[in-house]
Coordinates of C-alpha atoms (C1' of nucleotides) in Angstrom, one line a residue:
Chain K
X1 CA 53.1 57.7 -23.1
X2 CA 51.8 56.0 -20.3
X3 CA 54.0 54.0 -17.4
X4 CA 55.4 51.6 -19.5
X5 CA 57.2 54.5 -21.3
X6 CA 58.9 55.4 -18.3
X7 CA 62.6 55.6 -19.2
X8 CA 65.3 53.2 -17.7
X9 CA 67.0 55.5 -15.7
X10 CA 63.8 56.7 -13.9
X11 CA 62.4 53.2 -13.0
X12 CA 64.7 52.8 -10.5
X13 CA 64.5 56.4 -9.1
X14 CA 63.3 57.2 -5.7
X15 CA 62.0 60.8 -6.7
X16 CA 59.4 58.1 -9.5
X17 CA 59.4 55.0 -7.2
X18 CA 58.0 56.8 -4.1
X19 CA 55.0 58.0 -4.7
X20 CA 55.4 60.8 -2.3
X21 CA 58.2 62.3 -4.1
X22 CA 58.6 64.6 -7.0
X23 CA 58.7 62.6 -10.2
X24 CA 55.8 60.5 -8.7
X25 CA 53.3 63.1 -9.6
X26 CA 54.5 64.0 -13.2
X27 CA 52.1 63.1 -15.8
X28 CA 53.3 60.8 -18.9
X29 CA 54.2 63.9 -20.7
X30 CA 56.2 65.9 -18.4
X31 CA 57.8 62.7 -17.4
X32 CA 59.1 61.6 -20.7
X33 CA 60.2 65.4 -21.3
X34 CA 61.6 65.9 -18.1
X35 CA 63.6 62.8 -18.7
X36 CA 64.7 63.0 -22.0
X37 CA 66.1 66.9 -21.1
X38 CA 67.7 65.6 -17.8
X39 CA 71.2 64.2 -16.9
X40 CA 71.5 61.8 -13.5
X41 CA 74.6 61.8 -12.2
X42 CA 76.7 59.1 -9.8
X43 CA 79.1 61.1 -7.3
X44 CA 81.2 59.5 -4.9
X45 CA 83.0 60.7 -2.0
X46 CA 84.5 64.7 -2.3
X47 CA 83.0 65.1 -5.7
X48 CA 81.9 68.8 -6.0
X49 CA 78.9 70.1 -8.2
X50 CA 81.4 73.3 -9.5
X51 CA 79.8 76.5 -10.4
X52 CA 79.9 76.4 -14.1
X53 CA 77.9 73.1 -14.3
X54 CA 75.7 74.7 -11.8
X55 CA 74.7 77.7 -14.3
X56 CA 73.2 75.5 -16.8
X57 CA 72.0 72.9 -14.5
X58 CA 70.8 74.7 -11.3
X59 CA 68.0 72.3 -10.1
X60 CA 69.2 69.0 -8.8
X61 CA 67.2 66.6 -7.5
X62 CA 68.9 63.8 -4.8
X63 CA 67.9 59.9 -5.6
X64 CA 70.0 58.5 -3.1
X65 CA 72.7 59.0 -0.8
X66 CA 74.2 62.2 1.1
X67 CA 74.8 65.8 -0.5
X68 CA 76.1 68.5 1.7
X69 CA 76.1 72.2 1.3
X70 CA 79.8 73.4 3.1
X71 CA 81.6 76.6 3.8
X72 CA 84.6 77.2 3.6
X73 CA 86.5 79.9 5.4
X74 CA 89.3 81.6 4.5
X75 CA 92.3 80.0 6.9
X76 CA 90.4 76.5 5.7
X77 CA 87.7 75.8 9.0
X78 CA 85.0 73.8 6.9
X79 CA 81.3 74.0 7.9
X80 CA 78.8 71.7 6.7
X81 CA 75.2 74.4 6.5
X82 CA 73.1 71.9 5.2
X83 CA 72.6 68.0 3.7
X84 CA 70.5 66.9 1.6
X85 CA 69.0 63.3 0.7
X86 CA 67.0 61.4 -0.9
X87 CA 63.9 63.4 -2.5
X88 CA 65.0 67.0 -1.8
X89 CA 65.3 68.9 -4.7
X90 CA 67.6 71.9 -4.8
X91 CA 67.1 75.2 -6.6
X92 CA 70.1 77.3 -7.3
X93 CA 68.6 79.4 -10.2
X94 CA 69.2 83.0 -9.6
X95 CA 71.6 82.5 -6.2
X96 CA 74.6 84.5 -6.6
X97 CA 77.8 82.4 -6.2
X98 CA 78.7 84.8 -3.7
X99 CA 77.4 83.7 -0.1
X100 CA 76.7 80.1 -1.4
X101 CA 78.0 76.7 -0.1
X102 CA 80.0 74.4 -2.7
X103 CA 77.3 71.2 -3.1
X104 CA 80.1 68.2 -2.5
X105 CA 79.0 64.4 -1.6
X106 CA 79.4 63.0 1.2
X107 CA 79.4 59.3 -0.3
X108 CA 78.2 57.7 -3.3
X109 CA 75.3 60.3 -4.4
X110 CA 73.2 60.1 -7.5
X111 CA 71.5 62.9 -8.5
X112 CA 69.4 64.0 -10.9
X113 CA 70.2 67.4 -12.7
X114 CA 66.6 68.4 -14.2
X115 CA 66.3 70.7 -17.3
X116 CA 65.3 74.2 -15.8
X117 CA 63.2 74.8 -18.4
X118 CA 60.8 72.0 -17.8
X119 CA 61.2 72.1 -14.5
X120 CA 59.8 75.6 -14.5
X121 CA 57.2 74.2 -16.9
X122 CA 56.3 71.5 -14.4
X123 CA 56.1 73.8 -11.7
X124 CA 53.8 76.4 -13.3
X125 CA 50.9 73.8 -14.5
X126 CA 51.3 71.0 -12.9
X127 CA 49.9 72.2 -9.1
X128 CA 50.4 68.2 -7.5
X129 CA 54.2 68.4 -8.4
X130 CA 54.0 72.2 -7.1
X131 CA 52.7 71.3 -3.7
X132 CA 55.3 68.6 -3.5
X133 CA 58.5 70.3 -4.1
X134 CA 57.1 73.3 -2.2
X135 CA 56.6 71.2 1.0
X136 CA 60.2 69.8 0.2
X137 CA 61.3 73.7 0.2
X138 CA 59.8 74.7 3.9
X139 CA 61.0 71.0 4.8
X140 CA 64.3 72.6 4.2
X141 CA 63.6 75.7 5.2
X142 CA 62.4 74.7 8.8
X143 CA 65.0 72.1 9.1
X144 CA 67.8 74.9 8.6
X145 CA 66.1 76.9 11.1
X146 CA 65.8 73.9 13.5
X147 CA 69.3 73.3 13.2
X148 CA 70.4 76.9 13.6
X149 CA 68.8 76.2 16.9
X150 CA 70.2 73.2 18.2
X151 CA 73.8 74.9 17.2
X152 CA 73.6 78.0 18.7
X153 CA 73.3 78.0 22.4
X154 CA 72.9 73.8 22.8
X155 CA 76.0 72.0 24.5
X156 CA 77.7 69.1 22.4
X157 CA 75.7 66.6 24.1
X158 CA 72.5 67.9 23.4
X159 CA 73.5 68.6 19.8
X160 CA 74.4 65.1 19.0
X161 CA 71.3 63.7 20.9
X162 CA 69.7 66.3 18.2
X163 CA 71.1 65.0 15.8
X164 CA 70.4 61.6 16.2
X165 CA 67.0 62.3 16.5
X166 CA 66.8 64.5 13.0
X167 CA 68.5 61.3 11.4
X168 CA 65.6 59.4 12.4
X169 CA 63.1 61.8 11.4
X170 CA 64.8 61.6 8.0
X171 CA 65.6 58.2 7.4
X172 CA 63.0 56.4 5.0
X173 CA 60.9 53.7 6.8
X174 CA 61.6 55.3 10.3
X175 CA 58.3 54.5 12.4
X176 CA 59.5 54.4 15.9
X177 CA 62.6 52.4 15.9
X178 CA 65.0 52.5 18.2
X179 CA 67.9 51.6 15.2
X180 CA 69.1 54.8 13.9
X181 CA 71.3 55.0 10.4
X182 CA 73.7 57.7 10.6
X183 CA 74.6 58.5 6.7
X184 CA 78.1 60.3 7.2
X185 CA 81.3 59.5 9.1
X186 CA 81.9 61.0 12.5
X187 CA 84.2 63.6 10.9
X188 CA 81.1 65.2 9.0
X189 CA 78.8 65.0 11.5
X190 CA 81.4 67.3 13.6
X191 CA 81.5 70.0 10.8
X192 CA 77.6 69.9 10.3
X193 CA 77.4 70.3 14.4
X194 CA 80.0 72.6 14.8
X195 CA 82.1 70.8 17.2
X196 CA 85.4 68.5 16.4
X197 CA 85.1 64.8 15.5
X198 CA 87.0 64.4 19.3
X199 CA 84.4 65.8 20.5
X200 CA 81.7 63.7 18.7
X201 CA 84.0 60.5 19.9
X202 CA 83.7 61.6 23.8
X203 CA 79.7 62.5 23.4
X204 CA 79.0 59.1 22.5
X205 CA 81.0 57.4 24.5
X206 CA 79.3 59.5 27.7
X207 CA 76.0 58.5 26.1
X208 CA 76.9 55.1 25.8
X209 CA 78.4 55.1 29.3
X210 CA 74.9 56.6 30.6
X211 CA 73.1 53.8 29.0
X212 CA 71.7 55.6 26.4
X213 CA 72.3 54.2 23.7
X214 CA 74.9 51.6 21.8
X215 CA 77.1 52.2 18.6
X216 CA 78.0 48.9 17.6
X217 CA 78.9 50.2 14.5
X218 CA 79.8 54.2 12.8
X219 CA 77.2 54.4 10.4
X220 CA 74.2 53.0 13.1
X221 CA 73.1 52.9 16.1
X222 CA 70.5 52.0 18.7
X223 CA 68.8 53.9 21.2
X224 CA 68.1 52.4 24.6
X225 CA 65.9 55.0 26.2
X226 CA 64.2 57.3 23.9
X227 CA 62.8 59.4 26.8
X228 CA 66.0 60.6 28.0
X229 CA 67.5 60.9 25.2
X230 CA 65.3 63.2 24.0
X231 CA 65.2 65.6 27.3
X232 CA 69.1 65.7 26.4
X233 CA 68.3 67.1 23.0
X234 CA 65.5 69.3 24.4
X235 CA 68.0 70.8 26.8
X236 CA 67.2 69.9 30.2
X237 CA 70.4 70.2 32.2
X238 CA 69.4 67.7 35.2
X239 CA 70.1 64.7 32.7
X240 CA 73.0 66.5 31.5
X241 CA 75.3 66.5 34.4
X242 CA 73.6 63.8 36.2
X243 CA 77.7 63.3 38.0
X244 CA 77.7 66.7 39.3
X245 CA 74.2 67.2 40.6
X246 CA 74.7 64.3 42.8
X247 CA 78.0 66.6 44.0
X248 CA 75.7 68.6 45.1
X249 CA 73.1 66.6 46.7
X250 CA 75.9 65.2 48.9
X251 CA 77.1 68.4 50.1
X252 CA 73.3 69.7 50.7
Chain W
X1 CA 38.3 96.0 -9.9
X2 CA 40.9 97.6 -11.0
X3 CA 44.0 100.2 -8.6
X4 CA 41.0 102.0 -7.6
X5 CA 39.1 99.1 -5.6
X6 CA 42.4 98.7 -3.3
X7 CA 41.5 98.9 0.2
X8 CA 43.0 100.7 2.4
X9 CA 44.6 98.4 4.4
X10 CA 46.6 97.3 1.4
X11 CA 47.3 101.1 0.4
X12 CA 50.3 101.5 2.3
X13 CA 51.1 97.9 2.7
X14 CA 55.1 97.1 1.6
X15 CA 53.3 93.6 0.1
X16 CA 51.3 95.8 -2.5
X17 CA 53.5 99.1 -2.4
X18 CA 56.8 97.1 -3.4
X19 CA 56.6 95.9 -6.9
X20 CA 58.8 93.0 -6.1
X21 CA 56.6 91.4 -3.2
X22 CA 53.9 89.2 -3.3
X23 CA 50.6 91.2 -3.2
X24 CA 52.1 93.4 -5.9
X25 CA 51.5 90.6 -8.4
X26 CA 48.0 90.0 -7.8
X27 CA 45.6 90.1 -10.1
X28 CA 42.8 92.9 -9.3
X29 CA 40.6 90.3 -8.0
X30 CA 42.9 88.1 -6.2
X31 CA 44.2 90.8 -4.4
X32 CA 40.2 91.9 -3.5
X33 CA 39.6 88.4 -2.5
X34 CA 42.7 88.1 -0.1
X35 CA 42.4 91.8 1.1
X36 CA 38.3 90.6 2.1
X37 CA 39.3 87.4 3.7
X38 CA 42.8 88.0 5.2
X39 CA 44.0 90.0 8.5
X40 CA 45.9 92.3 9.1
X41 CA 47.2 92.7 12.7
X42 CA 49.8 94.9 14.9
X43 CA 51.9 93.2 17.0
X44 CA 54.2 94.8 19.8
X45 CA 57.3 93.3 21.5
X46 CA 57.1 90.1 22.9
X47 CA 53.6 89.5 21.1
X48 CA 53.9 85.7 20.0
X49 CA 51.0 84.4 17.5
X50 CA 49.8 81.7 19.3
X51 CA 49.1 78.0 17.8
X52 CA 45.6 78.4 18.1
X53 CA 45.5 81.4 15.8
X54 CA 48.1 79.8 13.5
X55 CA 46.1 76.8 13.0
X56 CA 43.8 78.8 11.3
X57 CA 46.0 81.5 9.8
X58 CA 49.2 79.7 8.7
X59 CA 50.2 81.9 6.3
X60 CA 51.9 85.5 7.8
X61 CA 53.3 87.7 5.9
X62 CA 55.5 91.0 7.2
X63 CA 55.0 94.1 6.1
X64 CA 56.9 95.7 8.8
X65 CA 59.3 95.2 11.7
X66 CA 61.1 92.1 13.2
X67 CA 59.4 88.9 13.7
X68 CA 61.9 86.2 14.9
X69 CA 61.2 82.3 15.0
X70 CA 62.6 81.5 18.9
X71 CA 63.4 77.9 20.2
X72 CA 63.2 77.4 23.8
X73 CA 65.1 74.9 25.9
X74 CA 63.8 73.2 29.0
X75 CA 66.3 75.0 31.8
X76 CA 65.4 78.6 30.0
X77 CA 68.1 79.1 27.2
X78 CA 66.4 80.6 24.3
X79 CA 67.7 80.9 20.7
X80 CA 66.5 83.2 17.8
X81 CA 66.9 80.5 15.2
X82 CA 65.5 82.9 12.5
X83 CA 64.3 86.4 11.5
X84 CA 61.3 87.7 9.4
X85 CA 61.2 90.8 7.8
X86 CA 59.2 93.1 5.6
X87 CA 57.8 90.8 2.2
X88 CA 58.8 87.3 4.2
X89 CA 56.1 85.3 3.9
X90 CA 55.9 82.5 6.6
X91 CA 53.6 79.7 5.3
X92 CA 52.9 77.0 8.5
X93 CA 50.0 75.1 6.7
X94 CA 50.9 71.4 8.2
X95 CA 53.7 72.0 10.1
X96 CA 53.5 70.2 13.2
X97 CA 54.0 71.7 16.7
X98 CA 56.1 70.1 17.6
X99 CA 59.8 71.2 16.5
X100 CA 58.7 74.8 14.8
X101 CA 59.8 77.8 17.3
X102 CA 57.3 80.1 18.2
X103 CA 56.7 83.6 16.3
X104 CA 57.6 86.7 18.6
X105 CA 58.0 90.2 17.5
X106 CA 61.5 91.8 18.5
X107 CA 59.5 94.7 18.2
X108 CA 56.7 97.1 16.5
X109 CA 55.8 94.4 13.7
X110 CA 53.0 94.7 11.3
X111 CA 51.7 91.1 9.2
X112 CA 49.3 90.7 7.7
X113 CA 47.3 86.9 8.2
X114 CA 46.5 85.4 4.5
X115 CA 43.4 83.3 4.2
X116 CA 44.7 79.8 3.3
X117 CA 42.3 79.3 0.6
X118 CA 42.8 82.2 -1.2
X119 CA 46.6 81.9 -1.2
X120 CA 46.8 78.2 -2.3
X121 CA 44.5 79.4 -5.2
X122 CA 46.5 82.0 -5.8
X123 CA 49.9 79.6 -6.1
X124 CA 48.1 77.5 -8.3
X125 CA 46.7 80.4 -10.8
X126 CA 49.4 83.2 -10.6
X127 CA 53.2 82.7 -11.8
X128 CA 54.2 85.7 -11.6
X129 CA 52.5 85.4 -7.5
X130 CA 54.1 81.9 -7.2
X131 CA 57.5 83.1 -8.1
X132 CA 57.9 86.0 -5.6
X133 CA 56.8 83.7 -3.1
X134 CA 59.1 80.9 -4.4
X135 CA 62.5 83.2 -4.5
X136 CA 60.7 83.9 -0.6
X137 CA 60.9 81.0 0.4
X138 CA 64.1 80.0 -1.3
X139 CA 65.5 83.0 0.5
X140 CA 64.6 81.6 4.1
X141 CA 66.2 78.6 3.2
X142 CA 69.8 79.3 1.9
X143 CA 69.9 82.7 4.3
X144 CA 69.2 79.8 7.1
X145 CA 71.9 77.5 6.1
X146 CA 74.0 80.5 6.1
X147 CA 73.0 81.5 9.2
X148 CA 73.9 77.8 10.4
X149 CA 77.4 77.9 8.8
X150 CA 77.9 81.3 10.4
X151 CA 77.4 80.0 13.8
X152 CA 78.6 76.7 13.5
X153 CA 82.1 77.2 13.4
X154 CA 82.8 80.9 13.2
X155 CA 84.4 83.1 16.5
X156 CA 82.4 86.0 18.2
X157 CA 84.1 88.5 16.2
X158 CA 83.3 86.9 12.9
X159 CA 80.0 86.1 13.6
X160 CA 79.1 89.9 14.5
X161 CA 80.8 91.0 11.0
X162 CA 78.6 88.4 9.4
X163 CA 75.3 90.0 10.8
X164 CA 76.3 93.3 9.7
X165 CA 76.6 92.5 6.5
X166 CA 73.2 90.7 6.8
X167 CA 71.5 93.8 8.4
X168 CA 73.4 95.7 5.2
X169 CA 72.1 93.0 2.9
X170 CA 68.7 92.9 3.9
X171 CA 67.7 96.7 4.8
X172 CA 65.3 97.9 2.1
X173 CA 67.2 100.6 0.1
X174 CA 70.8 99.2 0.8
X175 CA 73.2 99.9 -2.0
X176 CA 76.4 100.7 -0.7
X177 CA 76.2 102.9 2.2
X178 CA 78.4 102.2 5.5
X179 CA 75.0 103.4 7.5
X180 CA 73.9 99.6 9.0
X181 CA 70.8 99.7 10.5
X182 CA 70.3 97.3 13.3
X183 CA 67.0 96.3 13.8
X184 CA 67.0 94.5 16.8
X185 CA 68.1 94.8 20.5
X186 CA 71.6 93.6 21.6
X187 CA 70.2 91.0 23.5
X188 CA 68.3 89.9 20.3
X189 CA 71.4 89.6 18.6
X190 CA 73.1 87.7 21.0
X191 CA 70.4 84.8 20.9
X192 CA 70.4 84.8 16.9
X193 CA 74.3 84.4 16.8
X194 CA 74.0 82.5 19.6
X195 CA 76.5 84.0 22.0
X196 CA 75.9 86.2 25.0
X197 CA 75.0 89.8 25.1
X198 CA 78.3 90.9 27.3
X199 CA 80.4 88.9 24.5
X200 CA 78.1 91.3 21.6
X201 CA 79.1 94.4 24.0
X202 CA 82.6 93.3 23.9
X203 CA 83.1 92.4 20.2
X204 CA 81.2 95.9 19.1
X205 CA 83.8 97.6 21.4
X206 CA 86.8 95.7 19.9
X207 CA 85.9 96.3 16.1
X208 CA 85.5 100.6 17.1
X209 CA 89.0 100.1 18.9
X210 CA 90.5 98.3 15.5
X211 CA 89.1 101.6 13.9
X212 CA 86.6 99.6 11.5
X213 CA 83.3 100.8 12.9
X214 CA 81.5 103.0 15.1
X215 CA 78.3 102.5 17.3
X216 CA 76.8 106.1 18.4
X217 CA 73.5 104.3 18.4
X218 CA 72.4 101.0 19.4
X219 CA 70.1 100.8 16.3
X220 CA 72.8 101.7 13.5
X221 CA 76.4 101.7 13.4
X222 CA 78.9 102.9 10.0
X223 CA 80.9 100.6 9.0
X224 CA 84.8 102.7 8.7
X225 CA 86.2 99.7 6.8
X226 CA 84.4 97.7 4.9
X227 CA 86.6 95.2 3.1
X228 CA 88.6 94.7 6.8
X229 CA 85.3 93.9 8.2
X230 CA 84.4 91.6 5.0
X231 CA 88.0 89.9 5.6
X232 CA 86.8 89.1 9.3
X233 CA 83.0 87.6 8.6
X234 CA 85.7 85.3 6.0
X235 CA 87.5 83.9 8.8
X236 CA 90.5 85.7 7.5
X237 CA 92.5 84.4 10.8
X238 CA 95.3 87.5 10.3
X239 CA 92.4 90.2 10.9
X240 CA 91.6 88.4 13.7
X241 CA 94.5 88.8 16.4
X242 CA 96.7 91.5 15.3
X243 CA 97.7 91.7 18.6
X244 CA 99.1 88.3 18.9
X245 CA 100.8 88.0 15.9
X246 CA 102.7 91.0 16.6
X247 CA 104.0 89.1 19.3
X248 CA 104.8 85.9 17.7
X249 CA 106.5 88.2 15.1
X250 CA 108.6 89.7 17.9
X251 CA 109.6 86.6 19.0
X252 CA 110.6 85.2 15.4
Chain C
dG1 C1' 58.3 114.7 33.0
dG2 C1' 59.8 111.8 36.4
dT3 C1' 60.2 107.2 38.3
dA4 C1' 60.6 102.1 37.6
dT5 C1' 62.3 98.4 35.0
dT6 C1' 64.6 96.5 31.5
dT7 C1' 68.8 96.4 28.8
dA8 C1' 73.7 97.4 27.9
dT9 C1' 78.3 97.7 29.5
dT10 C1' 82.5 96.6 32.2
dG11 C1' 85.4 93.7 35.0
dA12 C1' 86.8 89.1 37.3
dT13 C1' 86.7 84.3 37.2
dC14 C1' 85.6 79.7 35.6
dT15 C1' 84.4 76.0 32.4
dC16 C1' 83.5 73.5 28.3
dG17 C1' 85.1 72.2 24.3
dA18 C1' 89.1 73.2 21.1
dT19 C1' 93.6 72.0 20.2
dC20 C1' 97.7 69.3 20.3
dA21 C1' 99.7 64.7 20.4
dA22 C1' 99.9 59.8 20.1
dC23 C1' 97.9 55.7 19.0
dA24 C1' 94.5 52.1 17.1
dC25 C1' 91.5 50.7 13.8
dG26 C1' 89.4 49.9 9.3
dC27 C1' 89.5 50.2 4.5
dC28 C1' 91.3 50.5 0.0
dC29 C1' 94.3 48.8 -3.3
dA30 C1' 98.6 46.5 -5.0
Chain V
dT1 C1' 97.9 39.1 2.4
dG2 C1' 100.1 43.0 3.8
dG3 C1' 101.3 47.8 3.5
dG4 C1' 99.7 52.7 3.7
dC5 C1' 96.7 56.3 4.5
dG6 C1' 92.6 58.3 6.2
dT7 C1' 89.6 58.1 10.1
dG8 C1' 88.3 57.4 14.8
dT9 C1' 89.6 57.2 19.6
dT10 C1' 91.9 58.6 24.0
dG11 C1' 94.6 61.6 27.0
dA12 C1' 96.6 66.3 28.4
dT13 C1' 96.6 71.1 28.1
dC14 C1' 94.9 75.6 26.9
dG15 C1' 91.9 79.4 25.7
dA16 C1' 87.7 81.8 24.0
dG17 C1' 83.7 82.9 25.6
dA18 C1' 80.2 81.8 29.4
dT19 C1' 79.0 83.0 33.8
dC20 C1' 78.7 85.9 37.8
dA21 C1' 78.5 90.4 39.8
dA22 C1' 78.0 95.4 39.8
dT23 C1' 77.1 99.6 37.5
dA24 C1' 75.4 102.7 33.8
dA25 C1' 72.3 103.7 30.2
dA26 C1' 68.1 103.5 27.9
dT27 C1' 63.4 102.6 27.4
dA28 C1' 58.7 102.0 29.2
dC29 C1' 55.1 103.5 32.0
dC30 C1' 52.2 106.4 34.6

DNA sequence: GGTATTTATTGATCTCGATCAACACGCCCA
DNA sequence: TGGGCGTGTTGATCGAGATCAATAAATACC
């Protein structure tokens, strides 16, 4: 059961295809089990993994595309806690529903819904595919902490230039470029940062206005001077109000 | 090898005392080998474990007290973007500098330093070891996404009822009981919900003068009523102003 | 145990971003 | 090709919470 009896619907797969990701370091074996017990799954726009799906198939595993983890509060404010792409896998088995985002896409997703039970299997012998989904695990961990961060005491300016910079850190061949995809629409990007998509709409425009960067387009963008933009996102208030400080110098 | 050979450093350890965390699980000679090569260390407020130390001891693990994870801005702004607790196990092994907060103790915290080796071996060889530490680490991760959906869009007053129900969640023998205990300082609090601490002083004061809980200590408060208070960490908008929709119901 | 320093509270004012409103653009589908 | 709806942008106003200032309480330290 070697690599030419790699199933059709795998081939194609980014969590096979990169080698660096899950499905890459399955042996012929646990490949052909995994795959035969497993059920990918195309999503588009607003589609919501629901709950009783969820019980029986509680690890997914993103190939492509955007998945978001939201809140939803009682008078209907929305809160994006968490996205997920390409290569992270997400284990729900065991977490109450209570206290648990609804999993809805953000665009055309396909996932991969991976039988537990081999899954578990995989995990337990298989210590190349355990270090790999474990690192995807902190990954997720640390990036949830990091964006706790940036949403808690940052201004919407720094937030966005925050932001721009995780979507760089996460997009595939990133390198240093100064093009930067953004995968979701303006209006999900507000609910993941906590502000409102007007909000988002002026922060750009003032970045663009500072020469910072351009938005040709929604879903990319390029940055024009990395250096400041980054002491945006690392808080440092002189760029910030660059209009005021000079207010100041005048009167000094 | 067996109870007996336990040193006493582990004795009274939570890690080995509580059958659900991690050193519980060891085999009599893993848990010889770690307790030889690991250490343990007491930490006071404001202690931070420095990079150096953590490049060679990236795996901490709480046995008791507050450890937080704390992102610093460039004018001074600080944020608590996460915090530890007794059987968190924080594994650091190839996570750059740059972009992880740095580990300070709100307070008396006691960790314990795992030797890297001995803990990857460990993963490798134990499940019943590699699950605790899995649902660990799982439990960072969805308790931070939480905590980012708390913050993101949620008012002062609901963010405070959401941390008391994750003070009630978290504290060790929690059933049921309206006792909260609050293990951190106000001003603590105010940088993990990421608000200031006159707006914490405020809020507290406002929930006693609604009549759903008291604060005779800074440390601990009793939660008068809890499903009100549940309604409030919700977002249930009603709970929120009585005040003001009294008015508006005046003027209908 | 008593002093010093940090932390918590309270009040007054101000500001950033939310909210409301109106319009423009793009995109999907007939 | 042209309507129709969801999304994005721009402007005007408002309010929750930040900030500033002063005092009280609690904790640390000797």
């Amino acid at each position: 059961m070697g690599q030419s009896g790699v199933k059709d619907k795998c081939k194609n797969c980014a969590l096979y295809a990169d080698a660096d990701l899950f499905c890459a370091h399955l042996s012929g074996e646990e490949l052909c089990d995994l795959s035969n017990q497993s059920r990918t799954l195309s999503m588009k726009r607003g589609d919501t993994l629901e709950n009783e799906a969820l019980v029986h198939w509680p690890v997914v595993a993103i190939d492509s595309g955007v998945l978001s983890m939201q809140h939803l509060l009682q008078d209907g404010r929305k809160t994006i806690a968490a996205l997920f792409m390409r290569g992270d896998i997400i284990d729900l088995r065991n977490i109450s529903n209570r206290n648990r985002g609804a999993l809805i896409a953000l665009g055309k997703v396909d996932i991969c819904r991976l039988a537990p039970k081999v899954f578990e299997r995989v995990m337990e012998h298989n210590s190349g595919a355990q270090k790999v989904i474990w690192e995807n695990l902190r990954d997720q961990a640390f990036r949830a902490m990091d964006h706790s961060g940036d949403i808690a005491k940052k201004q919407a300016l720094e937030k966005l230039a925050s932001f721009v910079f995780e979507c760089r850190n996460r997009q595939v061949g990133y390198g240093e470029g100064d093009w930067v995809d953004i995968p979701v629409r303006r209006i999900d990007l507000a609910e993941y940062l906590g502000m409102q998509p007007e909000t988002v709409s002026r922060c750009f425009k003032d970045l663009e206005k500072r020469g910072i960067l351009e938005t040709p387009r929604l879903n990319a963008l390029k940055i024009l001077n990395v250096p400041m933009l980054r002491r945006i996102a690392n808080g440092d208030k002189d760029m910030l109000a660059s209009e005021s400080r000079i207010k100041v110098l005048k009167i000094a």
